[in-house]
Short mmCIF file of C-alpha atoms in Angstrom, two decimals:
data_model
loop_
_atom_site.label_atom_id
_atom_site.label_comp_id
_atom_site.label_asym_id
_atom_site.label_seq_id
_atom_site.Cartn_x
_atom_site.Cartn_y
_atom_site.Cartn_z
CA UNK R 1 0.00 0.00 0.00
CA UNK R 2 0.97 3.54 -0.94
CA UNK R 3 2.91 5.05 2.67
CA UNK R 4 2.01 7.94 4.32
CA UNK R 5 0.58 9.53 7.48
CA UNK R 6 -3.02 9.83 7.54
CA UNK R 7 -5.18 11.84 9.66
CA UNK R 8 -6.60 9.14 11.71
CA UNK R 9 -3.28 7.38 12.18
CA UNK R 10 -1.31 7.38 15.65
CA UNK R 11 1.55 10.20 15.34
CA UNK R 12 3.94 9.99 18.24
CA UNK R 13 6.98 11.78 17.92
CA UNK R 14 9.79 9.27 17.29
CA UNK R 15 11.64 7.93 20.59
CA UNK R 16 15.12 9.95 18.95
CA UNK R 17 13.32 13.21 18.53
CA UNK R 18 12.26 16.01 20.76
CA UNK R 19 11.13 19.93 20.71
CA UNK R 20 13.26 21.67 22.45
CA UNK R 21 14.08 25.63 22.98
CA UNK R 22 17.63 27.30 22.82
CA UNK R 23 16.65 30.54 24.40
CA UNK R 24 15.97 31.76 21.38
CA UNK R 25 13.91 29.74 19.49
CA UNK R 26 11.93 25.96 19.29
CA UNK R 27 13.58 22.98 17.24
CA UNK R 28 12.98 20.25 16.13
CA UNK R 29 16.18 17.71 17.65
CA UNK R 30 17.30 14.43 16.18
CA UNK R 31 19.62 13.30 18.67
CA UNK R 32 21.30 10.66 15.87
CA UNK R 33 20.55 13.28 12.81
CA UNK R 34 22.89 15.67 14.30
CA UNK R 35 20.05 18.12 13.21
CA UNK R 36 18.17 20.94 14.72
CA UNK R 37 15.09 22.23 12.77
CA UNK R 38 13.57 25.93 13.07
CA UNK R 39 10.17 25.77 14.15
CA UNK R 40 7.61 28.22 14.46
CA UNK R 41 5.98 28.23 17.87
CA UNK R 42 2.80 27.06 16.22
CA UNK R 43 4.43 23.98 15.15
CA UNK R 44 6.27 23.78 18.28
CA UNK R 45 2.78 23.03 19.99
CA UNK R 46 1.60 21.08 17.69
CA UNK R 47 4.41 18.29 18.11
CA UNK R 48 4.80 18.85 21.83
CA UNK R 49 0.74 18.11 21.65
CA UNK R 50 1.15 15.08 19.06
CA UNK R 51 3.73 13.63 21.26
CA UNK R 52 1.24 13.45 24.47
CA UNK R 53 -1.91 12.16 22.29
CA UNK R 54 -0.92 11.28 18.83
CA UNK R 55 -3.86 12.22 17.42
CA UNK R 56 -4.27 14.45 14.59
CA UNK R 57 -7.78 15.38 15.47
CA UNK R 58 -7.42 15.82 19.29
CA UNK R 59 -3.74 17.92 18.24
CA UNK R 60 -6.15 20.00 15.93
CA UNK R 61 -9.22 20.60 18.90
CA UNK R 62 -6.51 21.55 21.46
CA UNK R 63 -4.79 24.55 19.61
CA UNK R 64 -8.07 25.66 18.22
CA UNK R 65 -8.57 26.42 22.19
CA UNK R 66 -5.12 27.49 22.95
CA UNK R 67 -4.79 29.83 20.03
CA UNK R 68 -6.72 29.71 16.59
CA UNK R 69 -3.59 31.32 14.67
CA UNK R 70 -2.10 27.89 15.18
CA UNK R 71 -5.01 26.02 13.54
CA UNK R 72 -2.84 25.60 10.06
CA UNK R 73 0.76 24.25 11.32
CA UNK R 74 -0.67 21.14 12.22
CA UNK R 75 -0.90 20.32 8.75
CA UNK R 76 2.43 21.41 7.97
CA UNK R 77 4.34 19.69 10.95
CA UNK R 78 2.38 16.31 9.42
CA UNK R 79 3.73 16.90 6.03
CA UNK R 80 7.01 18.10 6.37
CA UNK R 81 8.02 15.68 9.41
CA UNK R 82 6.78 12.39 8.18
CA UNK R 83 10.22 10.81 9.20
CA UNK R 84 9.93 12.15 12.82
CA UNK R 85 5.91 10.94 13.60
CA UNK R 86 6.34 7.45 13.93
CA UNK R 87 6.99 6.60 17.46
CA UNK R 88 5.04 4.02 19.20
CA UNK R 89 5.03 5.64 22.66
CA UNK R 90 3.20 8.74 24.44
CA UNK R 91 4.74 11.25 26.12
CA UNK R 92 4.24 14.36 28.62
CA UNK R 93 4.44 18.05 27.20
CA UNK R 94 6.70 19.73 28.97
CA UNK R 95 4.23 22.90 30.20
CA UNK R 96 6.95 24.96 31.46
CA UNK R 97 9.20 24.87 28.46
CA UNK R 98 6.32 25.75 26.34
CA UNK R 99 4.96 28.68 28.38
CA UNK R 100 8.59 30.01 29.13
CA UNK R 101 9.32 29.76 25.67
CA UNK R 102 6.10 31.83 24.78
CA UNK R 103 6.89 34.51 27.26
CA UNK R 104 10.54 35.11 25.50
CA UNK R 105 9.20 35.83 21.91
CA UNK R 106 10.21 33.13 20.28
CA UNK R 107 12.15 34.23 17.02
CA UNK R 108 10.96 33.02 13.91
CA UNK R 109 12.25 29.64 11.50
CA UNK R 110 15.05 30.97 9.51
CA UNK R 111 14.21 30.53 6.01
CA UNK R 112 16.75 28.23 4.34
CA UNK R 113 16.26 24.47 6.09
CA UNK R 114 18.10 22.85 8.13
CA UNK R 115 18.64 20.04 5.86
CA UNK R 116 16.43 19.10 2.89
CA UNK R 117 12.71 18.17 3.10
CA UNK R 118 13.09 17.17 -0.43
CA UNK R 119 15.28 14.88 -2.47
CA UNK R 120 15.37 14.65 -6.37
CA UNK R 121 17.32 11.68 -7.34
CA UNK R 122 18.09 11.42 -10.94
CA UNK R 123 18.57 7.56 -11.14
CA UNK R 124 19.24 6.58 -14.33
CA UNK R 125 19.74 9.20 -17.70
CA UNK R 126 18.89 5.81 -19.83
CA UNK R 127 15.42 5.46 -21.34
CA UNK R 128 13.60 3.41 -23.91
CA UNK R 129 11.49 6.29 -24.98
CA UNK R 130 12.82 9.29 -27.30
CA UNK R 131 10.93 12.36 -26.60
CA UNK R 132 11.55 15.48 -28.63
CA UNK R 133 10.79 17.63 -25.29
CA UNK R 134 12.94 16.03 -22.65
CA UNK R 135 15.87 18.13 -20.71
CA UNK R 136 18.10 15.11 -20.91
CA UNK R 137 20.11 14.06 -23.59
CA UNK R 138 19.22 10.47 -22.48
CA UNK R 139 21.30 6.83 -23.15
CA UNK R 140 19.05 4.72 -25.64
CA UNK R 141 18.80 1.84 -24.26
CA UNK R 142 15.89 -1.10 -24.65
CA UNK R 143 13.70 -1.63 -22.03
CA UNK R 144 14.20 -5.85 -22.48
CA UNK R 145 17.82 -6.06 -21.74
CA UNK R 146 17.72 -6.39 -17.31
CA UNK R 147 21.42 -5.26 -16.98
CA UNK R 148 21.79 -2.85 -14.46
CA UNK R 149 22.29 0.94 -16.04
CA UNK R 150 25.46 2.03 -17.19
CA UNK R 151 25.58 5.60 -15.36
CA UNK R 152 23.50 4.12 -11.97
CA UNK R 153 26.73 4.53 -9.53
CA UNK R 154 24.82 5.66 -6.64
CA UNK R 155 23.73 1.68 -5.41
CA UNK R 156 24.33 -0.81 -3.12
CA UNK R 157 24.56 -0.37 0.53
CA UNK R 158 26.11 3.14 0.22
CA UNK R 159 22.64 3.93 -1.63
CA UNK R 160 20.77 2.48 1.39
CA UNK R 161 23.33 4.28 3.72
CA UNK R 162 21.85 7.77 2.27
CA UNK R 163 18.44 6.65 2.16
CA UNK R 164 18.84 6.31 5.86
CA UNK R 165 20.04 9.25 6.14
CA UNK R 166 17.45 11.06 4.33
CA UNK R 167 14.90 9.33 7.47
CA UNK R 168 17.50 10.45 10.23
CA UNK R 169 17.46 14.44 8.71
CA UNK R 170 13.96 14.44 8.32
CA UNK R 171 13.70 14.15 4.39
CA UNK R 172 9.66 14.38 3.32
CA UNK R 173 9.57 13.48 0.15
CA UNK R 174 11.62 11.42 -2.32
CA UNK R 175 11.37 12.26 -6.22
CA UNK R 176 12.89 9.39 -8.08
CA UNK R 177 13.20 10.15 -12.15
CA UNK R 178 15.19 9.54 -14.63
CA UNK R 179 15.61 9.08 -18.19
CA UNK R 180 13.18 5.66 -16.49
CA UNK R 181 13.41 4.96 -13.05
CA UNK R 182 11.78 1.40 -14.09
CA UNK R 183 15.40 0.29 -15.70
CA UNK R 184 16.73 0.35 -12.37
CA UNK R 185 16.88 -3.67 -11.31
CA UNK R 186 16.82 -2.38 -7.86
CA UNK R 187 13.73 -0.05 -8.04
CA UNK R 188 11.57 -1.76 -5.31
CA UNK R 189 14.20 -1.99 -3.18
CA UNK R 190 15.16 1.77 -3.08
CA UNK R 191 11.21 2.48 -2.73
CA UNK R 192 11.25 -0.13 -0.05
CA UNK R 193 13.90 1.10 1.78
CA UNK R 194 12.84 5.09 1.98
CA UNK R 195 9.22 3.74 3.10
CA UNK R 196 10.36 1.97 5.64
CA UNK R 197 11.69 5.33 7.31
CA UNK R 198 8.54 7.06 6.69
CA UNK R 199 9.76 9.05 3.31
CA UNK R 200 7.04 9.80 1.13
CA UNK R 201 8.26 8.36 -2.49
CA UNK R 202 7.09 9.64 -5.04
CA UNK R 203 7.97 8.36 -9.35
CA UNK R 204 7.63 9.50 -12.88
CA UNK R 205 7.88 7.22 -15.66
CA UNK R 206 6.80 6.02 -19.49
CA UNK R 207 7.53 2.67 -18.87
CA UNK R 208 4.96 -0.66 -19.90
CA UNK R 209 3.63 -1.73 -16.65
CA UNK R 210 1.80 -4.96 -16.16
CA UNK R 211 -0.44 -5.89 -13.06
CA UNK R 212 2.67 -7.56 -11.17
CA UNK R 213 4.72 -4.77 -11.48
CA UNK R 214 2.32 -2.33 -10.30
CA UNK R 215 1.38 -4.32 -7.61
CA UNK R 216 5.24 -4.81 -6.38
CA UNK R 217 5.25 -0.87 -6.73
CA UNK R 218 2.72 -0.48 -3.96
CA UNK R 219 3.93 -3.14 -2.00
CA UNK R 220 7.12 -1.23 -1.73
CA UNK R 221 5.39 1.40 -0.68
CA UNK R 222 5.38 3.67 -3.50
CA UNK R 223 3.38 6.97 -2.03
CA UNK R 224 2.55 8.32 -5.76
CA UNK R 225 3.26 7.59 -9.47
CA UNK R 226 3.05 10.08 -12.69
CA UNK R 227 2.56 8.75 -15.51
CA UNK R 228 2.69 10.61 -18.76
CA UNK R 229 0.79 10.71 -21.89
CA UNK R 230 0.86 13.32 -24.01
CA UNK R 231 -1.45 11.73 -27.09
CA UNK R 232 -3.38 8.76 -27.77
CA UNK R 233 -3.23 8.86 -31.69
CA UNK R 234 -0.40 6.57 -32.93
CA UNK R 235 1.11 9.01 -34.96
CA UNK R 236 1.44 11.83 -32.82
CA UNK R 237 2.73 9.15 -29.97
CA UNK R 238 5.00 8.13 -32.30
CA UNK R 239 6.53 11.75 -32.32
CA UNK R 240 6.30 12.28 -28.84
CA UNK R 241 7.85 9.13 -27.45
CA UNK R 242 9.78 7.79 -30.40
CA UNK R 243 6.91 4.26 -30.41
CA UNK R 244 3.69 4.42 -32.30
CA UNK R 245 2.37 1.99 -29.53
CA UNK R 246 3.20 4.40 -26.25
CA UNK R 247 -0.42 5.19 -26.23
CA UNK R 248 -1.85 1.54 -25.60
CA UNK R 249 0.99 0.81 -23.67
CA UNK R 250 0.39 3.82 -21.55
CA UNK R 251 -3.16 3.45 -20.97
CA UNK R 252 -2.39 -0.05 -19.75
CA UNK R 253 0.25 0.62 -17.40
CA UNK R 254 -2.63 3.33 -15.98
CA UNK R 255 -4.47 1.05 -15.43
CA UNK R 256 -2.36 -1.72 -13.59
CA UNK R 257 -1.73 1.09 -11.34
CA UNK R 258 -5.49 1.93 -10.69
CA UNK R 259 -5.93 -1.71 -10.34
CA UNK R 260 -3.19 -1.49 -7.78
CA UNK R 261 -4.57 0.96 -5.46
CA UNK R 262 -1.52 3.57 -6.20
CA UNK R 263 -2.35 7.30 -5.95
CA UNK R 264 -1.69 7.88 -9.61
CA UNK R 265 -1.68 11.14 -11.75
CA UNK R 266 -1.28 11.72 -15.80
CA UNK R 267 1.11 14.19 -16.88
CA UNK R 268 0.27 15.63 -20.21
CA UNK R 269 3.23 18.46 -22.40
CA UNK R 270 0.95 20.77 -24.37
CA UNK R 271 3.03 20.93 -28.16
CA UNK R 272 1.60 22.39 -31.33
CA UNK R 273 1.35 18.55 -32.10
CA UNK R 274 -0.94 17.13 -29.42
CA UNK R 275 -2.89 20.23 -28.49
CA UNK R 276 -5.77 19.41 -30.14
CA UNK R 277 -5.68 16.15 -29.04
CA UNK R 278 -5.63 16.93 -25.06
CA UNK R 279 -9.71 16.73 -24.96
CA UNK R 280 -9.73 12.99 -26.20
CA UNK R 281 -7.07 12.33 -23.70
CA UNK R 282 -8.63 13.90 -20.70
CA UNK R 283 -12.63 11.99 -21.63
CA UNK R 284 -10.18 8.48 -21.93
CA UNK R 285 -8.17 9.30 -18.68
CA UNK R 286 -11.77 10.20 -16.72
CA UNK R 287 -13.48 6.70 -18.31
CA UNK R 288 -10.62 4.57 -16.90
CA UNK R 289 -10.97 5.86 -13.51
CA UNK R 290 -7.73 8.51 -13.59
CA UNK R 291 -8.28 11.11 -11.17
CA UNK R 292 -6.04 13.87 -11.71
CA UNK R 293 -4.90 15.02 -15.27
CA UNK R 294 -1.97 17.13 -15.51
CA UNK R 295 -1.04 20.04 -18.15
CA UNK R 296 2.61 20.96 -18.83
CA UNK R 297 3.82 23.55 -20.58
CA UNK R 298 6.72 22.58 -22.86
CA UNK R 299 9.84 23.81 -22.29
CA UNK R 300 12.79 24.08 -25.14
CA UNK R 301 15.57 21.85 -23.73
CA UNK R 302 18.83 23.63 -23.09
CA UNK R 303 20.53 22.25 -25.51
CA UNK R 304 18.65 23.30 -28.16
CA UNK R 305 17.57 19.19 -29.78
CA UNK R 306 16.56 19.43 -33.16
CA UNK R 307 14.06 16.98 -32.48
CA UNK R 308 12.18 19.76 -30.40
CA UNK R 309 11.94 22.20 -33.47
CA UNK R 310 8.64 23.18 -34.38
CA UNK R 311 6.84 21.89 -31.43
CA UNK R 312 6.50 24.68 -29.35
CA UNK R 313 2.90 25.55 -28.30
CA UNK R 314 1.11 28.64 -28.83
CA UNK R 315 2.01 31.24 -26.05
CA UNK R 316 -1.66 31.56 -25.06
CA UNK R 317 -2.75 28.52 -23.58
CA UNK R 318 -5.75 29.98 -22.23
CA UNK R 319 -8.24 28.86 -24.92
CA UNK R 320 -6.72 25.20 -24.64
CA UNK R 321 -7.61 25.52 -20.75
CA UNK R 322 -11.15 27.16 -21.22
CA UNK R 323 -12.26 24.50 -23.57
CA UNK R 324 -10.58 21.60 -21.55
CA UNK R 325 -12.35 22.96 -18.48
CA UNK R 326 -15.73 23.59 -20.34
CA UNK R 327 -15.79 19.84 -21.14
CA UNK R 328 -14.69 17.94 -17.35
CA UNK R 329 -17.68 16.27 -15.43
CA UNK R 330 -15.70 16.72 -12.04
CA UNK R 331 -14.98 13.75 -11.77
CA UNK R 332 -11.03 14.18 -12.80
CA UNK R 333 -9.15 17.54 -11.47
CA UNK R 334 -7.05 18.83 -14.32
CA UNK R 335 -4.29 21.19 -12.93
CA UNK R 336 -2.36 23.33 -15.68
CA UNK R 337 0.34 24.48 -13.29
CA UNK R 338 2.78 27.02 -14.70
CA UNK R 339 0.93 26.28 -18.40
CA UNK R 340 -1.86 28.53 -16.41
CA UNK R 341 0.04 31.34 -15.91
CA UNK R 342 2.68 33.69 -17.54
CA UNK R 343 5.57 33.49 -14.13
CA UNK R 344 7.85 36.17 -16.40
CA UNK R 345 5.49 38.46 -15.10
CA UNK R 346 6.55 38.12 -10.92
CA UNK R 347 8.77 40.57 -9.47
CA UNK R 348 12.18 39.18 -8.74
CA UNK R 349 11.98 37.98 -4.98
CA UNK R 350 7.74 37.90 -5.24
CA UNK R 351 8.09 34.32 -4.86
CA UNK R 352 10.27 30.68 -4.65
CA UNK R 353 11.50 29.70 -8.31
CA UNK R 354 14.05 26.97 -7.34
CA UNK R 355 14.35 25.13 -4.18
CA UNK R 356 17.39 23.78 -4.58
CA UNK R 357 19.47 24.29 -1.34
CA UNK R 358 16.68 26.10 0.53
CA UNK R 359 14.90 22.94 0.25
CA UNK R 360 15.38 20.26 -1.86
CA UNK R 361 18.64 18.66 -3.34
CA UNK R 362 19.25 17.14 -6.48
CA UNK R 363 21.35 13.86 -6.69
CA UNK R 364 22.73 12.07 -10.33
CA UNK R 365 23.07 8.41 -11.37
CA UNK R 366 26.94 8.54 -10.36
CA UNK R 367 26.00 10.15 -7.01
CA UNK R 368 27.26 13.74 -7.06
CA UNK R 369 24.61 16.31 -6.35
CA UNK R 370 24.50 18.85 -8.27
CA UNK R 371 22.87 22.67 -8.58
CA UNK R 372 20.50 21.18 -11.06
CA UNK R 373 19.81 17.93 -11.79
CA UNK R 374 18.31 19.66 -15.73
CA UNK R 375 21.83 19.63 -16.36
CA UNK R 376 23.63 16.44 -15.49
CA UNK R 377 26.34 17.33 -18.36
CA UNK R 378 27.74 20.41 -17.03
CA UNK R 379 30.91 19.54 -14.00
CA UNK R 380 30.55 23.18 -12.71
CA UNK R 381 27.03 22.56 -11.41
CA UNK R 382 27.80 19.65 -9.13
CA UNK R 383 28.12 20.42 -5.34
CA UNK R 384 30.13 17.28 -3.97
CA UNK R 385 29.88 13.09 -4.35
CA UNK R 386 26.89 11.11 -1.71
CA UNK R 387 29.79 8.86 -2.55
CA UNK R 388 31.85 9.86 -0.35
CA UNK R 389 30.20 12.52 1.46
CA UNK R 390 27.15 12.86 3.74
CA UNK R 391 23.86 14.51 2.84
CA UNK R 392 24.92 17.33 5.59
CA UNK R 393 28.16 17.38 4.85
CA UNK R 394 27.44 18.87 1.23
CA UNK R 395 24.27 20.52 2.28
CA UNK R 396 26.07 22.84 4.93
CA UNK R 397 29.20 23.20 2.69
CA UNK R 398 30.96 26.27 1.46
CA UNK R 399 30.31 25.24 -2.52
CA UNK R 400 26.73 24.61 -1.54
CA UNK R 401 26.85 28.19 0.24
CA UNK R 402 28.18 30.04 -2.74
CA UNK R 403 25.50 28.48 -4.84
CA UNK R 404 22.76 30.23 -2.77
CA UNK R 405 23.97 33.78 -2.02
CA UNK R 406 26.30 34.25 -4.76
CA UNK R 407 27.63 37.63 -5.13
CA UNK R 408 27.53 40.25 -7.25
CA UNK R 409 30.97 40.03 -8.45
CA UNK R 410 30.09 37.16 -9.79
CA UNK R 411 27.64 38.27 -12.59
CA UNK R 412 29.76 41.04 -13.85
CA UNK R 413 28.91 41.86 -17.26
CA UNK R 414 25.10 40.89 -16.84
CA UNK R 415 22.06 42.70 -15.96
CA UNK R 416 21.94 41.03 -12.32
CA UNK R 417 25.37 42.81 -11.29
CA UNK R 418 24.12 46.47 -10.46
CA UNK R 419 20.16 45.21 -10.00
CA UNK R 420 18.16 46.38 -7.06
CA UNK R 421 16.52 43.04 -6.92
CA UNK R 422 19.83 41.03 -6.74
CA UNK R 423 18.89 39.91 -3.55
CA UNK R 424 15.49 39.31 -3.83
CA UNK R 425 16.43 37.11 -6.29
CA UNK R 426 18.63 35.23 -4.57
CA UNK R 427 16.23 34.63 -1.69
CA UNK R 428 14.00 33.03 -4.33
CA UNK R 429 16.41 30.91 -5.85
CA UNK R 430 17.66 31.49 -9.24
CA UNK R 431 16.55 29.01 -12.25
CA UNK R 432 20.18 28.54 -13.23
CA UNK R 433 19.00 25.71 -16.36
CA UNK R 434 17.01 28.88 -17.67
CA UNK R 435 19.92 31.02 -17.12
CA UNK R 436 22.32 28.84 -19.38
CA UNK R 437 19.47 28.59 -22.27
CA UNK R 438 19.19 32.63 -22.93
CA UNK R 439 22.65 33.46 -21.82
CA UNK R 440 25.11 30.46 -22.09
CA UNK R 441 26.06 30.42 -18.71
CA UNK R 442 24.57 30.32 -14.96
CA UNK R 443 25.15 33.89 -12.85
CA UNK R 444 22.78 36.02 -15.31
CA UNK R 445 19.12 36.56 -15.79
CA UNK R 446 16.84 33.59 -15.54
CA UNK R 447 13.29 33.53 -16.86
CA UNK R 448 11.80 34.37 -14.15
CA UNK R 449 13.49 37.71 -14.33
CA UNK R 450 11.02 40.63 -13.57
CA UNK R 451 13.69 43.92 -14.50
CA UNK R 452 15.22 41.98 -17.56
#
């Protein structure tokens, strides 16, 4: 079955964790994590209060009589401390640390994390499928031939030793992707192993699923699967995935994962080729049972493939969404994302563009983690080796430190240098794969630019 707190489920705070206050402000201690998260003092009470009950519901009664500003961080403590709610035992809230702490102003959660609630892990860059669109220039490969991927270094108990890890520092949510994930011979395992700690693992992939397959996938644990399907015409599947019979194969590996209880979602790129195909797609998708349909907006990969020429979409999606939305029964969300919206438009600082060492971290097939995982080809981008080196260790190093408040210096010759936003924009994160595609190199003006 998919993992995952619920809200009826017993949350104790783990034996090896406790809220604690410095004098200054609550964390959130891992005493073998070597860890201390910021915590507002809203989320302070509502662990202190899931450690005496572990109930959601009673947690959520309790502040609403202490103090209704608290009501929404007991949803946020559930979700972003997965890892950290699993104990099996009750116990008592220490009163006078809480109304002590309350009395001092307690100062609030610093905004980059303490380490990341999110992990990307690029697993493999080799793929049976040859889309036009994708950001990677993949490693053909067929999807019969069982060997283990050529590029997969990251394996093996120093793979499990990280995914560990990723319970001990309170990682959320792992995002495994590839080129296809499914090539990995050790797939289940790594899905296995994050579950068991509580991680949330979530997987996207184009690969032919049958029943047993699926079903292995949620007996791993798997928390959620995207698949994606862009057409169901031959032809146009053809073009989009590089095999005329994606589309059946697609729609059957949907459904083994329906069949399999997963939480599943379709992902769907809008290009002048399948646009006017997205309506058949979302009445199939709804007939089979598929419950959440979503639109992307395609995006030119940064290094320019001539296989992507011609298929950009019109810049105005919002006809596309109007009649797509005009024809839904209800019974399937659609979401259209960043297709919905022009994000250009945002002042620099308005809002987070890349999370990337605030919080989330991007790891390769060889192991290195890297600025962004868009752009497994460029050396200057990586950070340091989970080969040799702990999750912390990179994610508190100097390299990783320059990568989020670089300095001016370093964009000399570009409009960021002498920009009033500079560090707004930092604060936001910059989108350094958008960066190299209109100016050939990271420290300049990303797309989400609002002065360039």
């Amino acid at each position: 079955m998919a993992s995952g707190l619920t809200a009826g489920s017993t949350q104790f705070l783990d034996e090896a964790v406790s809220v604690c206050w410095t004098g200054e402000r609550f964390v959130l201690r891992h005493s073998g994590g070597n860890i201390d998260h910021d915590l507002s003092a809203g989320q302070a009470l509502s662990l202190l209060l899931l450690g005496e009950n572990g109930n959601p519901e009673t947690t959520r009664s309790t502040i609403a009589a202490v103090d209704g500003r608290f009501a929404h961080e007991l949803d946020h403590v559930i979700m972003r401390f997965p890892t950290y709610l699993r104990g099996s035992k009750a116990r008592k809230m220490d009163v006078g640390l809480w109304g002590n702490a309350l009395q001092s102003s307690p100062r609030a959660p610093r905004p980059d994390q303490a380490a990341p609630s999110s992990v990307t892990w690029l697993l493999t860059l080799e793929c049976n499928r040859r889309c036009p669109y994708c950001f990677y220039q993949i490693i053909p490969v067929r999807p019969e031939t069982g060997r283990w991927p050529r590029d997969a270094a990251l394996k093996g108990p120093t793979a499990a030793e990280r995914i560990a890890e990723m319970g001990r520092i309170g990682v959320a949510d792992l995002y495994l992707t590839g080129g296809e994930p499914m090539l990995r011979p050790d797939i289940g395992s790594i899905i296995a192993q994050a579950s068991s700690h509580g991680i949330r693992v979530h997987m996207v992939s184009k690969f032919h699923m049958h029943a047993l397959q699926a079903e292995a996938l949620a007996d791993a644990g798997l928390h959620h699967i995207t698949i994606s399907l862009d057409d169901l015409r031959p032809a146009e599947g053809k073009r989009l995935t590089g095999a005329s019979n994606y589309p059946a194969e697609a729609l059957a590996s949907i459904e083994a994962c329906l069949a399999a209880g997963l939480d599943l979602e379709v992902n769907a790129v809008v290009t002048s080729l399948n646009a006017d195909g997205l309506g058949s797609l979302a009445d199939r998708l709804e007939d089979i049972g598929c419950r959440k349909l979503s639109i992307s907006a395609m995006q030119t990969p940064h290094f320019r493939s001539s296989h992507a020429k011609g298929l950009e979409p019109q810049a105005d999606l919002r006809p596309l969404m109007d009649r797509l939305l005009a024809g839904a029964s209800g019974t399937m969300a659609i979401d259209f994302g960043a297709a919905g919206g022009n994000d250009k438009a945002k002042p620099c600082g308005a809002t987070l563009v890349c999370e990337v060492g605030r919080r989330s971290l991007h790891i390769l097939p060889n192991g290195d983690a890297t600025r962004c995982h868009y752009m497994p080809k460029r050396p200057d981008l990586v950070i340091g080796s989970l080969l040799t080196h702990s999750i912390l260790d990179i994610w508190r190093s100097d390299t990783f430190e320059r990568w989020r408040r670089p300095e001016r210096s370093m964009f000399a010759g570009t409009g960021c240098a002498n920009c009033g936003g500079f560090d707004g924009c930092n604060s936001r994160g910059r989108c350094v794969a958008s960066a190299f595609l209109e100016a050939g190199q990271a420290n300049a003006p990303d797309a989400f630019c609002g002065a360039s």
